PDB file of C-alpha atoms in Angstrom:
ATOM      1  CA  LEU A   1      -3.310  -6.973   4.293  1.00  0.00           C
ATOM      2  CA  ALA A   2      -6.961  -6.603   5.258  1.00  0.00           C
ATOM      3  CA  GLN A   3      -8.841  -4.212   7.523  1.00  0.00           C
ATOM      4  CA  ARG A   4     -12.112  -5.448   8.810  1.00  0.00           C
ATOM      5  CA  ALA A   5     -15.194  -3.446   9.874  1.00  0.00           C
ATOM      6  CA  SER A   6     -14.739  -4.709  13.443  1.00  0.00           C
ATOM      7  CA  ASP A   7     -12.564  -6.960  15.577  1.00  0.00           C
ATOM      8  CA  ASP A   8     -14.938  -9.859  14.632  1.00  0.00           C
ATOM      9  CA  PRO A   9     -12.835 -12.040  12.246  1.00  0.00           C
ATOM     10  CA  HIS A  10     -16.032 -12.679  10.223  1.00  0.00           C
ATOM     11  CA  SER A  11     -16.818  -8.905   9.670  1.00  0.00           C
ATOM     12  CA  PRO A  12     -16.404  -7.685   6.156  1.00  0.00           C
ATOM     13  CA  VAL A  13     -13.087  -6.321   4.804  1.00  0.00           C
ATOM     14  CA  VAL A  14     -13.399  -2.612   4.358  1.00  0.00           C
ATOM     15  CA  ALA A  15      -9.842  -1.706   3.353  1.00  0.00           C
ATOM     16  CA  GLY A  16      -6.665  -3.453   2.289  1.00  0.00           C
ATOM     17  CA  ALA A  17      -3.461  -3.713   0.315  1.00  0.00           C
ATOM     18  CA  ILE A  18      -0.904  -6.097  -1.177  1.00  0.00           C
ATOM     19  CA  VAL A  19       2.646  -6.414   0.256  1.00  0.00           C
ATOM     20  CA  ASN A  20       5.258  -8.353  -1.708  1.00  0.00           C
ATOM     21  CA  VAL A  21       8.501  -8.920   0.067  1.00  0.00           C
ATOM     22  CA  THR A  22      11.342  -9.676  -2.412  1.00  0.00           C
ATOM     23  CA  GLY A  23      14.961  -9.514  -1.437  1.00  0.00           C
ATOM     24  CA  ASP A  24      15.933  -6.224   0.048  1.00  0.00           C
ATOM     25  CA  VAL A  25      12.603  -4.353  -0.618  1.00  0.00           C
ATOM     26  CA  ALA A  26       8.883  -4.764  -0.010  1.00  0.00           C
ATOM     27  CA  GLY A  27       6.323  -3.666  -2.664  1.00  0.00           C
ATOM     28  CA  LEU A  28       3.228  -1.971  -1.407  1.00  0.00           C
ATOM     29  CA  GLY A  29       0.373  -1.435  -3.731  1.00  0.00           C
ATOM     30  CA  ASN A  30      -3.293  -2.093  -4.629  1.00  0.00           C
ATOM     31  CA  VAL A  31      -4.297  -0.027  -1.587  1.00  0.00           C
ATOM     32  CA  PHE A  32      -8.125   0.184  -1.474  1.00  0.00           C
ATOM     33  CA  THR A  33     -10.815   1.331   0.839  1.00  0.00           C
ATOM     34  CA  LEU A  34     -14.611   1.156   0.610  1.00  0.00           C
ATOM     35  CA  ASP A  35     -15.173   4.550   2.329  1.00  0.00           C
ATOM     36  CA  GLY A  36     -13.067   6.517  -0.184  1.00  0.00           C
ATOM     37  CA  ASP A  37     -10.625   7.876   2.436  1.00  0.00           C
ATOM     38  CA  VAL A  38      -7.474   6.853   0.485  1.00  0.00           C
ATOM     39  CA  GLU A  39      -5.136   8.933   2.770  1.00  0.00           C
ATOM     40  CA  ARG A  40      -6.279   7.062   5.844  1.00  0.00           C
ATOM     41  CA  ALA A  41      -6.059   3.720   3.896  1.00  0.00           C
ATOM     42  CA  TRP A  42      -2.536   4.542   2.713  1.00  0.00           C
ATOM     43  CA  GLY A  43      -1.426   5.532   6.249  1.00  0.00           C
ATOM     44  CA  ALA A  44      -2.762   2.287   7.717  1.00  0.00           C
ATOM     45  CA  ALA A  45      -1.330   0.172   4.881  1.00  0.00           C
ATOM     46  CA  ALA A  46       2.063   1.757   5.119  1.00  0.00           C
ATOM     47  CA  ALA A  47       2.240   1.185   8.895  1.00  0.00           C
ATOM     48  CA  ALA A  48       1.082  -2.425   8.539  1.00  0.00           C
ATOM     49  CA  ALA A  49       3.487  -3.099   5.620  1.00  0.00           C
ATOM     50  CA  ARG A  50       6.413  -1.836   7.725  1.00  0.00           C
ATOM     51  CA  ASP A  51       5.480  -4.372  10.466  1.00  0.00           C
ATOM     52  CA  VAL A  52       5.102  -7.158   7.819  1.00  0.00           C
ATOM     53  CA  ALA A  53       8.334  -6.296   5.944  1.00  0.00           C
ATOM     54  CA  GLY A  54      10.502  -6.112   9.114  1.00  0.00           C
ATOM     55  CA  GLY A  55      11.866  -2.594   8.419  1.00  0.00           C
ATOM     56  CA  ILE A  56      13.170  -3.076   4.868  1.00  0.00           C
ATOM     57  CA  PRO A  57      12.401  -0.227   2.443  1.00  0.00           C
ATOM     58  CA  LEU A  58       8.939  -0.070   0.931  1.00  0.00           C
ATOM     59  CA  VAL A  59       8.592   0.691  -2.796  1.00  0.00           C
ATOM     60  CA  GLY A  60       5.605   1.122  -4.973  1.00  0.00           C
ATOM     61  CA  TRP A  61       4.147   2.531  -8.162  1.00  0.00           C
ATOM     62  CA  GLU A  62       1.034   4.692  -7.996  1.00  0.00           C
ATOM     63  CA  ALA A  63      -0.948   7.114 -10.122  1.00  0.00           C
ATOM     64  CA  GLY A  64      -3.517   9.847  -9.630  1.00  0.00           C
ATOM     65  CA  ALA A  65      -4.876  10.389  -6.160  1.00  0.00           C
ATOM     66  CA  SER A  66      -2.955   7.474  -4.730  1.00  0.00           C
ATOM     67  CA  VAL A  67       0.332   9.387  -5.268  1.00  0.00           C
ATOM     68  CA  ALA A  68      -0.800  12.170  -2.955  1.00  0.00           C
ATOM     69  CA  ALA A  69      -2.159   9.720  -0.466  1.00  0.00           C
ATOM     70  CA  ALA A  70       1.033   7.774  -0.385  1.00  0.00           C
ATOM     71  CA  VAL A  71       3.106  10.939   0.110  1.00  0.00           C
ATOM     72  CA  SER A  72       0.776  12.088   2.948  1.00  0.00           C
ATOM     73  CA  ALA A  73       1.432   8.688   4.559  1.00  0.00           C
ATOM     74  CA  GLY A  74       5.122   9.452   4.621  1.00  0.00           C
ATOM     75  CA  CYS A  75       6.147   7.906   1.299  1.00  0.00           C
ATOM     76  CA  GLU A  76       8.757   9.869  -0.827  1.00  0.00           C
ATOM     77  CA  LEU A  77       8.101  10.597  -4.507  1.00  0.00           C
ATOM     78  CA  ILE A  78      11.294   9.816  -6.326  1.00  0.00           C
ATOM     79  CA  GLY A  79      10.278   9.968  -9.939  1.00  0.00           C
ATOM     80  CA  PRO A  80       8.442   8.416 -12.819  1.00  0.00           C
ATOM     81  CA  LEU A  81       8.305   4.608 -13.504  1.00  0.00           C
ATOM     82  CA  SER A  82      10.164   3.275 -16.567  1.00  0.00           C
ATOM     83  CA  VAL A  83       9.134   0.068 -18.154  1.00  0.00           C
ATOM     84  CA  TRP A  84      11.550  -1.603 -20.646  1.00  0.00           C
ATOM     85  CA  LEU A  85      10.509  -4.226 -23.158  1.00  0.00           C
ATOM     86  CA  LYS A  86      13.007  -6.294 -25.023  1.00  0.00           C
TER      87      LYS A  86
END
């Protein structure tokens, strides 16, 4: 996903995110913005991801300020991430 500075398709990208649709869920992550307003970026990214993913649940893993921004965008904090190595 990319948000441009204006409606001109050649204007610079100023914010964006990655959406990965896999099976019954869509991953949303790597949310970024050049202006530092991560709450606004998360809100826009979550809304666009819902459109792209067709209503399936969004999941993600975040840390630091991105957690609070995701929660303020309507995401639900469900717990820590566990990574298993075999």
